[in-house]
XYZ file of C-alpha atoms in Angstrom:
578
model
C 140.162 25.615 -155.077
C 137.074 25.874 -153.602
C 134.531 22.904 -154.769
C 130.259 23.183 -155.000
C 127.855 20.268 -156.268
C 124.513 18.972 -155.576
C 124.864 15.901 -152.875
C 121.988 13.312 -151.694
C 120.084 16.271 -149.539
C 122.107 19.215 -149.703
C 124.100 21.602 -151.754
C 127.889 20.706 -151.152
C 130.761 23.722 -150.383
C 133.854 22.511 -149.957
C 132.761 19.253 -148.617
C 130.110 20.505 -146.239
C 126.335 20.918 -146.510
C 125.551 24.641 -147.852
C 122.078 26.617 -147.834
C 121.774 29.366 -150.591
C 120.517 32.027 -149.287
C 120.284 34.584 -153.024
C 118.410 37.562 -154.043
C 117.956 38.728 -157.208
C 119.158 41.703 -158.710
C 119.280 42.455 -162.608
C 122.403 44.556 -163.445
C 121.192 45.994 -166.304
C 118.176 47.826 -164.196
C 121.050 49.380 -161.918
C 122.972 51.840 -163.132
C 126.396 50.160 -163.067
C 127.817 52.726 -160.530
C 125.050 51.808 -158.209
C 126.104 47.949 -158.501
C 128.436 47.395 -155.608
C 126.094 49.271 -153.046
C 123.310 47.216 -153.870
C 125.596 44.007 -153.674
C 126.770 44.996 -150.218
C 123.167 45.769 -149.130
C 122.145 42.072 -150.025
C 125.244 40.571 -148.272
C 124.273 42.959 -144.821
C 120.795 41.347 -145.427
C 122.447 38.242 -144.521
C 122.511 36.779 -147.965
C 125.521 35.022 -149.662
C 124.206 34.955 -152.961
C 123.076 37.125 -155.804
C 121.518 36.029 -158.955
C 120.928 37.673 -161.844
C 119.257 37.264 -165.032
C 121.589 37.978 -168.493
C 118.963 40.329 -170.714
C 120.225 38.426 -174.518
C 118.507 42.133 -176.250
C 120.412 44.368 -174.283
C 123.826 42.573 -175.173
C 122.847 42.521 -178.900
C 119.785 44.903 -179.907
C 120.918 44.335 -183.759
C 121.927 41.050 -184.804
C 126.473 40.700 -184.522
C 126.109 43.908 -182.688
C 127.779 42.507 -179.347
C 128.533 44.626 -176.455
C 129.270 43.467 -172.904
C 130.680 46.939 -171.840
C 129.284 49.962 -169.555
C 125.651 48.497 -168.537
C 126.123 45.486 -170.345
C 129.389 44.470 -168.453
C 128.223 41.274 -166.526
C 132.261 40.159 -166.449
C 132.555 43.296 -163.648
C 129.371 42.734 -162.278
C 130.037 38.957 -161.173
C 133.624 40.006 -160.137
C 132.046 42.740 -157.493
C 130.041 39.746 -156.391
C 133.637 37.773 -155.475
C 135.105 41.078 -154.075
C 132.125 40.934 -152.054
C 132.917 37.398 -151.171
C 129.588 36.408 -152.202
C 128.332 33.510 -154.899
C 125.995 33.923 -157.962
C 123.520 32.516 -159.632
C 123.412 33.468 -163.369
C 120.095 32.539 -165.747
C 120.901 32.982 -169.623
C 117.620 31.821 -170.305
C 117.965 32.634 -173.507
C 114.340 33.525 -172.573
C 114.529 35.189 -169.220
C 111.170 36.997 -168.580
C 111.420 39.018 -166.113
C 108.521 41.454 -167.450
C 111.772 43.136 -169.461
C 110.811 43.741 -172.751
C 110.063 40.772 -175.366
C 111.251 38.499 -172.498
C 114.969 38.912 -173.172
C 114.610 37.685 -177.039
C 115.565 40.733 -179.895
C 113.443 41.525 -182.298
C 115.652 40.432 -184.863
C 115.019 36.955 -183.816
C 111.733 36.844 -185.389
C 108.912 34.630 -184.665
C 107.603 34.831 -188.132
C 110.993 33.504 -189.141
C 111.397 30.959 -186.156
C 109.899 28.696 -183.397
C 110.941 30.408 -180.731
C 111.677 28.752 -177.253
C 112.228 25.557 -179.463
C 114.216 22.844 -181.395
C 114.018 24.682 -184.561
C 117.566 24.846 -186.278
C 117.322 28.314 -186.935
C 116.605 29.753 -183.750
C 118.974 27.144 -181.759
C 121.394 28.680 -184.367
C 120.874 32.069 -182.870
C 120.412 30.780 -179.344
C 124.151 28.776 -179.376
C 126.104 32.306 -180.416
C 124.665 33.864 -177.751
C 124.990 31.640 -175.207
C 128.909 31.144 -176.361
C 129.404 34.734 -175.884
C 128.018 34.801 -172.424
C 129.947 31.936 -171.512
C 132.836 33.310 -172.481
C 132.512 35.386 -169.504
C 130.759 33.289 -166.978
C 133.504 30.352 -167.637
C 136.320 31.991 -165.778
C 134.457 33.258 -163.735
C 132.498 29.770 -161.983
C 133.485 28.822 -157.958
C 136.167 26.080 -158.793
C 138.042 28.666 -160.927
C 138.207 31.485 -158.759
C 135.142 32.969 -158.940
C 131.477 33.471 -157.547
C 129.371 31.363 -160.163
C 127.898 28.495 -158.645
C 124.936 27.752 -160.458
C 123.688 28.112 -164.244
C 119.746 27.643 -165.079
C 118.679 26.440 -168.092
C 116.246 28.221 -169.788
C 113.299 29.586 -167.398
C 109.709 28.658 -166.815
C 109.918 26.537 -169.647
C 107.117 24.387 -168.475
C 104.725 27.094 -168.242
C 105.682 27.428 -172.451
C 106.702 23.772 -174.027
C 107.680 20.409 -173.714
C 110.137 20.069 -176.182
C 112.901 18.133 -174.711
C 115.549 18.306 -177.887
C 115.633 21.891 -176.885
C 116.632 21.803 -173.437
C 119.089 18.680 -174.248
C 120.191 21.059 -176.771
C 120.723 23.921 -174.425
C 122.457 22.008 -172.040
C 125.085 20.325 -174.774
C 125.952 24.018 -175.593
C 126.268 24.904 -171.887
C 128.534 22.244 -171.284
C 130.117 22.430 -174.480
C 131.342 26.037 -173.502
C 133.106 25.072 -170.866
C 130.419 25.179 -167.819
C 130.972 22.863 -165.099
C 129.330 23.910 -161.756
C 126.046 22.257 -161.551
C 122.934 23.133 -163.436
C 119.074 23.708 -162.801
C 115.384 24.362 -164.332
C 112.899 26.764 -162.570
C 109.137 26.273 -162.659
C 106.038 26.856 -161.292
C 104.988 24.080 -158.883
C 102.491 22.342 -160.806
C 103.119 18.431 -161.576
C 102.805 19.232 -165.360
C 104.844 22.230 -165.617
C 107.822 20.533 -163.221
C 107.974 17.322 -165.630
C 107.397 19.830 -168.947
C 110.390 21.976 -167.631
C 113.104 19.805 -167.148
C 115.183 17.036 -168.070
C 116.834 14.189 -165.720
C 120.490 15.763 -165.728
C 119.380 18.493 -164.335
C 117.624 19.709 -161.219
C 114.561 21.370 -160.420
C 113.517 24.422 -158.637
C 110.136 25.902 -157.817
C 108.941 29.608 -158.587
C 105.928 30.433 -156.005
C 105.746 32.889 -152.943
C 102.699 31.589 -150.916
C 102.119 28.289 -149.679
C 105.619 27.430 -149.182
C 105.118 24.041 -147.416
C 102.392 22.652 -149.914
C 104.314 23.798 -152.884
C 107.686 22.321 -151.717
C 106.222 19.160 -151.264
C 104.949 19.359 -155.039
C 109.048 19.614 -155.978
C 110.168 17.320 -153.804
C 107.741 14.628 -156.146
C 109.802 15.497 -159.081
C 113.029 16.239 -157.270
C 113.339 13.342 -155.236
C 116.924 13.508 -154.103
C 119.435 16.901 -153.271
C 118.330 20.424 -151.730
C 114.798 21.831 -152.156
C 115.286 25.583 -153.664
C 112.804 28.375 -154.448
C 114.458 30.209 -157.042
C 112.327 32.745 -157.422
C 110.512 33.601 -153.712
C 108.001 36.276 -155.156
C 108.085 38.836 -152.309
C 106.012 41.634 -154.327
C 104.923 42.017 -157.667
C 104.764 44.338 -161.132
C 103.001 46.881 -161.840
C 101.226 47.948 -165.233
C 99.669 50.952 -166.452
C 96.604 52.164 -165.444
C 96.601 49.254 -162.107
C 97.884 49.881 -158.665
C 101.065 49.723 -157.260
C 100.998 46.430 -155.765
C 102.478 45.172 -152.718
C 102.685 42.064 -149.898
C 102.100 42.292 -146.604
C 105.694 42.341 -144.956
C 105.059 39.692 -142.263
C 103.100 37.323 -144.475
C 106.293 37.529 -146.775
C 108.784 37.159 -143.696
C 106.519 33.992 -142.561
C 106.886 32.481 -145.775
C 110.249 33.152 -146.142
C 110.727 31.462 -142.419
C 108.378 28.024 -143.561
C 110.858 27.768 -146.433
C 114.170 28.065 -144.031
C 112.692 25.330 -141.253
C 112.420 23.203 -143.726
C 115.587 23.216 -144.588
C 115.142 24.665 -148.494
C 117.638 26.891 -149.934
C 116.222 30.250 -151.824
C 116.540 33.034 -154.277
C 114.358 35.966 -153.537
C 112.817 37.991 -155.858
C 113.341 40.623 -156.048
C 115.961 41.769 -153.379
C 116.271 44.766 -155.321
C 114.073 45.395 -158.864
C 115.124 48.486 -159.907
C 114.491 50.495 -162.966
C 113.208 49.725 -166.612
C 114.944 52.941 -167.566
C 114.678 54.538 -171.905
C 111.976 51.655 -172.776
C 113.039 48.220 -171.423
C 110.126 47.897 -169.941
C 107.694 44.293 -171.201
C 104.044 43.969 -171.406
C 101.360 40.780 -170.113
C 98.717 40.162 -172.706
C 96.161 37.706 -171.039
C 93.283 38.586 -173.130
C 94.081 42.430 -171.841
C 97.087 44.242 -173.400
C 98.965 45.906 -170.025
C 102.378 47.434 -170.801
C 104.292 47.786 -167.682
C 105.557 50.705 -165.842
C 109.077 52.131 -165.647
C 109.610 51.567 -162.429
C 110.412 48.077 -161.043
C 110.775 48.538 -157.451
C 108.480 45.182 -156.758
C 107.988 45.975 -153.293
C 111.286 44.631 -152.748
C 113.190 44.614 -150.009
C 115.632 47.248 -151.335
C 113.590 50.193 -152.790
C 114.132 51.457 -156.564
C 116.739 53.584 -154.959
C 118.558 51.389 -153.287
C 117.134 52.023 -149.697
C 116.378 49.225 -147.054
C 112.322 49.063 -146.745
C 110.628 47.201 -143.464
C 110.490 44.046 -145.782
C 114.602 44.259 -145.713
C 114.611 44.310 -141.889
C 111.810 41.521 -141.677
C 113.612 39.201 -143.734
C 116.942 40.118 -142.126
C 115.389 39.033 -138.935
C 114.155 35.661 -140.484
C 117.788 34.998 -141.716
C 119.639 35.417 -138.730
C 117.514 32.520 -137.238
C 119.533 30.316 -139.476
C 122.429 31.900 -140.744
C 125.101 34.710 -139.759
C 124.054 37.809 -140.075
C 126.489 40.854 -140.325
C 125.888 43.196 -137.260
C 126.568 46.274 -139.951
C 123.234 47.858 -141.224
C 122.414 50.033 -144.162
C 121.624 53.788 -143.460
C 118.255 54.367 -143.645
C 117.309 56.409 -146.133
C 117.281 60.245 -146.449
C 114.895 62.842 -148.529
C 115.690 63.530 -152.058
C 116.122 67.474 -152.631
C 112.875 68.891 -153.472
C 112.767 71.874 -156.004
C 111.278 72.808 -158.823
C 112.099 74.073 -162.558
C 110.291 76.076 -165.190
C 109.994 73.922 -168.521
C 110.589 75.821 -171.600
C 108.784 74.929 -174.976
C 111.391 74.210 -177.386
C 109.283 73.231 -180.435
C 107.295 70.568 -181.872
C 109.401 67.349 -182.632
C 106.804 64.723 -183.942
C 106.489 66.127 -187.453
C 109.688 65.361 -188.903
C 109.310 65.423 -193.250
C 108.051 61.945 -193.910
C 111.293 60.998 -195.201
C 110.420 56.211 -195.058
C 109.857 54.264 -197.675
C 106.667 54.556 -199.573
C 104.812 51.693 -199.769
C 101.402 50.447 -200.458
C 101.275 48.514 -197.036
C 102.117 50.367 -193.839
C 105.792 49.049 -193.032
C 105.939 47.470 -188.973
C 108.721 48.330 -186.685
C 110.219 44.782 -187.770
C 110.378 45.312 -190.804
C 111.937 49.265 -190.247
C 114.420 47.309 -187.695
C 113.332 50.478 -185.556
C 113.811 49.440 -181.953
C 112.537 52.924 -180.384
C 109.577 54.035 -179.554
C 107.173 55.907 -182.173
C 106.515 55.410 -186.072
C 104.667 57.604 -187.691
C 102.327 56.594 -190.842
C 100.963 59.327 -193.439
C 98.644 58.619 -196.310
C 96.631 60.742 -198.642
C 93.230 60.500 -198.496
C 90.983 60.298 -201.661
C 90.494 63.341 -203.709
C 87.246 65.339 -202.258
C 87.295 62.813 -199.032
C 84.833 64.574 -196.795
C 84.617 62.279 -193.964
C 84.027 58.794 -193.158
C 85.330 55.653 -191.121
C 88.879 54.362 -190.545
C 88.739 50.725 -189.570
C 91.220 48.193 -188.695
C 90.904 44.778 -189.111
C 93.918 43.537 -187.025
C 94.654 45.801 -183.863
C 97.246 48.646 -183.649
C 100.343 48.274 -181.996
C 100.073 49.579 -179.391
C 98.897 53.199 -179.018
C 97.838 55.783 -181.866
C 97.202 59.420 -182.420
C 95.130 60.243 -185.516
C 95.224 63.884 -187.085
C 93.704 64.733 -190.031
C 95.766 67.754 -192.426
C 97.358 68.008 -188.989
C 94.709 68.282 -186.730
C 94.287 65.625 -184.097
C 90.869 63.715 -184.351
C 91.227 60.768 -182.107
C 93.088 58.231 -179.994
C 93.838 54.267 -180.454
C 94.410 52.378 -177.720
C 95.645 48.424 -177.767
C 94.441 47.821 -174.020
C 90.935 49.121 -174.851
C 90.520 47.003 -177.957
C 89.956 50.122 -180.591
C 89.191 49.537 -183.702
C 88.178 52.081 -185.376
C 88.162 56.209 -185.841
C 86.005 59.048 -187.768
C 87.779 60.942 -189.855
C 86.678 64.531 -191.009
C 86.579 66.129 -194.190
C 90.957 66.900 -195.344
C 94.174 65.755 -197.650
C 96.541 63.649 -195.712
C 96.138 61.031 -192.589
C 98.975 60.943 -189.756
C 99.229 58.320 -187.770
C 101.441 58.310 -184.617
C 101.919 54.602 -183.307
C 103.461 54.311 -179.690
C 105.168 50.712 -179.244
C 104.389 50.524 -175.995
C 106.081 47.437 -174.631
C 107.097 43.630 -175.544
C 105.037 40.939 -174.309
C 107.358 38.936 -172.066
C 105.156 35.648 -171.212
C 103.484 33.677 -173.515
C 103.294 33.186 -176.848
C 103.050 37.046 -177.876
C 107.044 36.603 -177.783
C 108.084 38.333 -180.945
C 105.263 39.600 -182.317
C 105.714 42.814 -184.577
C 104.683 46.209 -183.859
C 102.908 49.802 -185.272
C 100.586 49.106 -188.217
C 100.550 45.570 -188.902
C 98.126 45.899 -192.144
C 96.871 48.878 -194.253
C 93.392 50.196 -193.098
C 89.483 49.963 -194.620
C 88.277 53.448 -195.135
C 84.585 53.497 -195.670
C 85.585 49.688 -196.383
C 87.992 50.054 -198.981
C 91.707 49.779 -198.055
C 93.474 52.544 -197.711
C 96.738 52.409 -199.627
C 100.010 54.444 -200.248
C 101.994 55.083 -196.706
C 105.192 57.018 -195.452
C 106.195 54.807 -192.636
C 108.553 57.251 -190.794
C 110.977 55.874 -187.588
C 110.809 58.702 -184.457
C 114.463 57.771 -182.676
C 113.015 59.303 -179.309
C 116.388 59.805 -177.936
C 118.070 61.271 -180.867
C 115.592 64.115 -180.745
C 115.946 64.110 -177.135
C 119.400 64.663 -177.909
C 118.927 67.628 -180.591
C 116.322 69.364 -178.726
C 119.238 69.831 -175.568
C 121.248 71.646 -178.062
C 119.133 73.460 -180.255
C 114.918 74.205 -180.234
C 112.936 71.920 -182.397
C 111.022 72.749 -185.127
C 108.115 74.818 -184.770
C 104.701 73.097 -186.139
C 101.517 71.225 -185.291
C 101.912 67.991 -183.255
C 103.410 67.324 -179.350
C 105.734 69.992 -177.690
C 109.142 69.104 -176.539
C 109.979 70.834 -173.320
C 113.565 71.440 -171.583
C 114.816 72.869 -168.175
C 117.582 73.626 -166.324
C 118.243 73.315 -162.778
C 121.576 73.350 -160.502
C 122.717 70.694 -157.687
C 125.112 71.486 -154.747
C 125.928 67.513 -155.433
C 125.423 64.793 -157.553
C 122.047 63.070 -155.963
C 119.710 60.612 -156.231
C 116.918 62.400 -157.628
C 112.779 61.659 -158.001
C 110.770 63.391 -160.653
C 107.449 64.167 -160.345
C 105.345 63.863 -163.679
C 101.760 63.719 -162.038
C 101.228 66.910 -163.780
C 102.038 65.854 -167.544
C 100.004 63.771 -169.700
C 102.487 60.831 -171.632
C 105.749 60.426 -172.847
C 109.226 60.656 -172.011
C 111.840 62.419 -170.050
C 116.430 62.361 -170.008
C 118.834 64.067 -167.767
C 121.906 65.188 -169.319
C 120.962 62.803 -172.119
C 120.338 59.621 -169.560
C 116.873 58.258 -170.628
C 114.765 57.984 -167.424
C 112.088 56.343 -169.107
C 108.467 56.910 -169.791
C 105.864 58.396 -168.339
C 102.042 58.465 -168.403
C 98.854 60.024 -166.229
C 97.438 56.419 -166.581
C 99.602 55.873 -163.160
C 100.315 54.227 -161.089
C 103.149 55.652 -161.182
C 103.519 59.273 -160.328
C 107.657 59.623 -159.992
C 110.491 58.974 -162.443
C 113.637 57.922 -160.252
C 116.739 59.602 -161.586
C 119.979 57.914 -160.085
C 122.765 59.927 -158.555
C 125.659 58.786 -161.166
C 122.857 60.802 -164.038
C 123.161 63.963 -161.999
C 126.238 66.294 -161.711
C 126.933 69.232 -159.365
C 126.411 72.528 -160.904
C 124.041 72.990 -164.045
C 121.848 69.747 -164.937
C 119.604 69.737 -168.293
C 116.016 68.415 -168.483
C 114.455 66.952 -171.539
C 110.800 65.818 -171.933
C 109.439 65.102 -175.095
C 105.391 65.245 -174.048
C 103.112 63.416 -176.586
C 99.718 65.357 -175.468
C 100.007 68.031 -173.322
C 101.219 69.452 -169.967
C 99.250 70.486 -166.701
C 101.625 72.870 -165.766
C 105.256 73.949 -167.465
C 107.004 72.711 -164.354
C 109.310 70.313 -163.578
C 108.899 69.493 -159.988
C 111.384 67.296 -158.123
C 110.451 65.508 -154.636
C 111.846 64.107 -151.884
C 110.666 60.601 -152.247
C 109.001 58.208 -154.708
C 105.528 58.373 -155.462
C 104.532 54.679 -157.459
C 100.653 54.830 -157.100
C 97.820 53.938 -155.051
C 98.448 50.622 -152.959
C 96.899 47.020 -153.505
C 94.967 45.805 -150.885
């Protein structure tokens, strides 16, 4: 049996002093086939760790609806990490970040309902069945039983959120209560307020930070006084939103920092080794006065790229390792072009103006209150009798991008990020409404908030009332446009292609000449897309792909450059930071 605790300086292994040396890497942003390259690719890296968030709304979307299969199969992703012969780190949260949409909470956990990230009996009620169910399959799975789990966090950040204490104790009594033994830690930023708002005694403290190593280590060791220093999360790049830049670090400032934290002596997890994807609409949001959803792709600048491929970061860092650890003398290959081709999009119909078939109501009805978790709702109202123009005004902001068309006839945009308001309507019958939810906010205290139309509008200062709130299920149309054309009618065009592969491939798809919206091969939901960039390619993973004939949806909310569907041989993610 093979034994790991925390000792007076060091992490213990089987009696001996043990340095983690982790990187991060979310399963559910891989596509599961892809997992045990990636794993490999950390351990040739010199690693011996991987940690991984568990994402509580992609287990259960809809409340009891509990699935730990396919994507969601963390049980098969923890034992590649033991075939591997590498540990792992796993973070339930239940709030995980991670700029993953709504931080890891569902939308059925509602903030209106609950306190969330707290004491409150009725989200600690939800909190406990889902950690149970995840430790149901991290419990057999810990070092001292076989497996590759040697640490569990608690929560995440939690400092940079609260200070309620009866909610961490409470955490950890359900962690322990299901049967976790190996030892336990809290993550936060190293500020002396966060670290003591963070934590408890029992358990021990991490930092977050990826500059400044030495200064911010000494910071933890203040409120971590005894056992091994550890950066959980070593930021080695960053997000991206839309409409920024695709941001990255400089690779040997990173592998400098990376070197401070080894000399003195600190174990770490780096994030990201590899990001990944945000693939269908995962993707989370920051709102710091600014509403910025976040792209599709998460690549982070990592040291593995979005497809998998080792970047001069992973060969920097390598280097850095080996002056303190093994390294294997095996490297990855580098990486090779993408086949480049292109296909001719056909128009297959309109697919936005499905028969207002909701439920009438005077309000406008939110996404919440649908329980839609897709993309688009669409609102309809009839204007007054002999309306000939005026002002549509909203007194609480839209969630989080409209189109407006009048009798079907578009007269204007609403955009969240640019703090509209408002709209002129021309003389006609009936208002449509088209609201794009366009990502979660994962950090702060926007957790949970709802989404689409949160309160009828003031025309000409009156409120407008009587509204069709209609659900759009963007990939069940997806899914009936690849079998049959849509409907014909006014509103966005749904376009298809197909196009033939000698082999199954990792594939990037260009979309700098389309306007917004969102694209599936053979029914696998890339994700979205936008002109906003910064991101100009869609990465489409080999185990989507098939040799022989391949189908291309895109269901375009505005309009397209060009009817082509242009694939390239590498990914294109935007115009650099400086």
């Amino acid at each position: 049996m093979t034994t790991f605790s925390i000792g007076d300086t060091d992490f213990v292994r089987d009696g001996a002093p043990h340095r983690i040396l982790s990187g991060a890497l979310h399963y559910f942003r891989v596509h599961p086939d892809q997992w045990q390259d990636r794993i490999r690719k950390a351990r040739l890296m010199g690693l011996n760790t991987i940690e991984t968030y568990v994402a509580w709304n992609a287990h259960e979307p809809r409340r009891g609806e509990w699935d730990a299969t396919g994507w969601n199969d963390l049980g098969r992703f923890l034992d590649l990490i033991t075939a591997e012969g590498m540990d792992a780190i796993v973070r339930p949260g239940p709030y995980i970040c991670a700029e993953w949409r709504n931080g890891g909470l569902p939308t059925w956990v509602d903030a209106d309902e609950r306190t969330l990230r707290s004491s409150d009996p009725a989200y600690l009620a939800d909190v406990t069945g889902f950690l149970r169910r995840v430790y149901e399959i991290v419990a057999p799975r810990q070092i001292h039983r076989g497996g590759s789990v040697v640490l569990v966090q608690i929560e995440n950040e939690y400092g940079a959120y609260g200070s309620d204490k009866a909610y961490l104790e409470e955490l950890v009594r359900v962690t322990r209560g299901a049967g976790i033994e190996v030892p336990l830690t809290t993550v936060d930023q190293p500020t002396d307020r966060m670290l003591a708002d963070g934590s408890l005694p029992e358990l021990h403290r991490t930092g977050s930070f990826g500059s400044r190593s030495a200064e911010r280590l000494e910071t933890l060791r203040r409120h971590q006084q005894t056992g091994p220093l550890m950066c959980s999360e070593f930021w080695d790049g960053w997000f991206d939103w839309w409409g920024g830049v695709h941001h990255t670090t400089d690779v040997a400032a990173t592998a400098a920092e990376l070197d401070t934290l080894l000399a003195a002596g600190a174990s770490v997890n780096i994030y990201m080794f590899h990001g990944g994807t945000n693939f269908g609409l995962t993707n989370g949001a920051n709102h710091k006065g600014r509403y910025l959803p976040l792209v599709t792709s998460y690549d982070y600048d990592a040291p593995l790229d979005e497809a998998g491929n080792p970047t001069a970061k992973y060969f920097a860092l390598r280097d850095v390792i080996a002056k303190y650890a093994p390294v294997p003398a095996e490297v990855p290959p580098p990486a090779r072009p993408a086949p480049a081709f292109t296909a001719q999009l056909t128009a297959a119909g309109t697919w936005t103006d499905v028969e207002a078939n909701g439920m009438p109501a005077d309000e406008p009805t939110s996404f919440d209150d649908l329980g839609h978790l897709s993309a688009l709702v669409r609102y309809d109202a009839e204007l007054p009798e002999g309306f000939g123009g005026g002002i549509l005004r909203w007194e609480e902001e839209i969630r989080d991008l409209a189109w407006v068309s009048v009798d079907g006839q578009h007269v204007g945009t609403l955009s969240r990020t640019r703090h509209d308001r408002a709209v002129t309507l021309p003389a006609g019958r009936r208002v449509s409404i088209l609201v794009e939810d366009q990502g979660r906010v994962n950090y702060d205290h926007r957790l949970g908030e709802h989404k689409g139309m949160i309160v009828a509008p003031l025309l000409d200062g009156a409120s407008l009332r009587g509204w069709t709130s209609t659900p759009l299920d963007v990939a069940e149309i997806a899914e009936r446009v690849a079998t049959g054309p849509a409907p014909a009618g006014e509103g966005p065009v749904a376009y298809t292609a197909e196009f033939r592969l000698d082999a199954a491939s990792d594939l990037f798809l260009d979309t700098a000449l389309w306007s917004k919206g969102y694209a599936f091969v053979n029914g696998f939901f890339l994700g979205r897309y936008w002109r906003n960039g910064p991101q100009r390619t869609l990465f489409v993973p080999e185990p989507a792909t098939r040799t022989g004939a391949n189908r291309l949806v895109v269901l375009e909310l505005e309009n397209l450059l060009e009817p082509i569907a242009s694939f390239v041989a590498e990914a294109a993610l935007g115009d650099l930071s400086e």
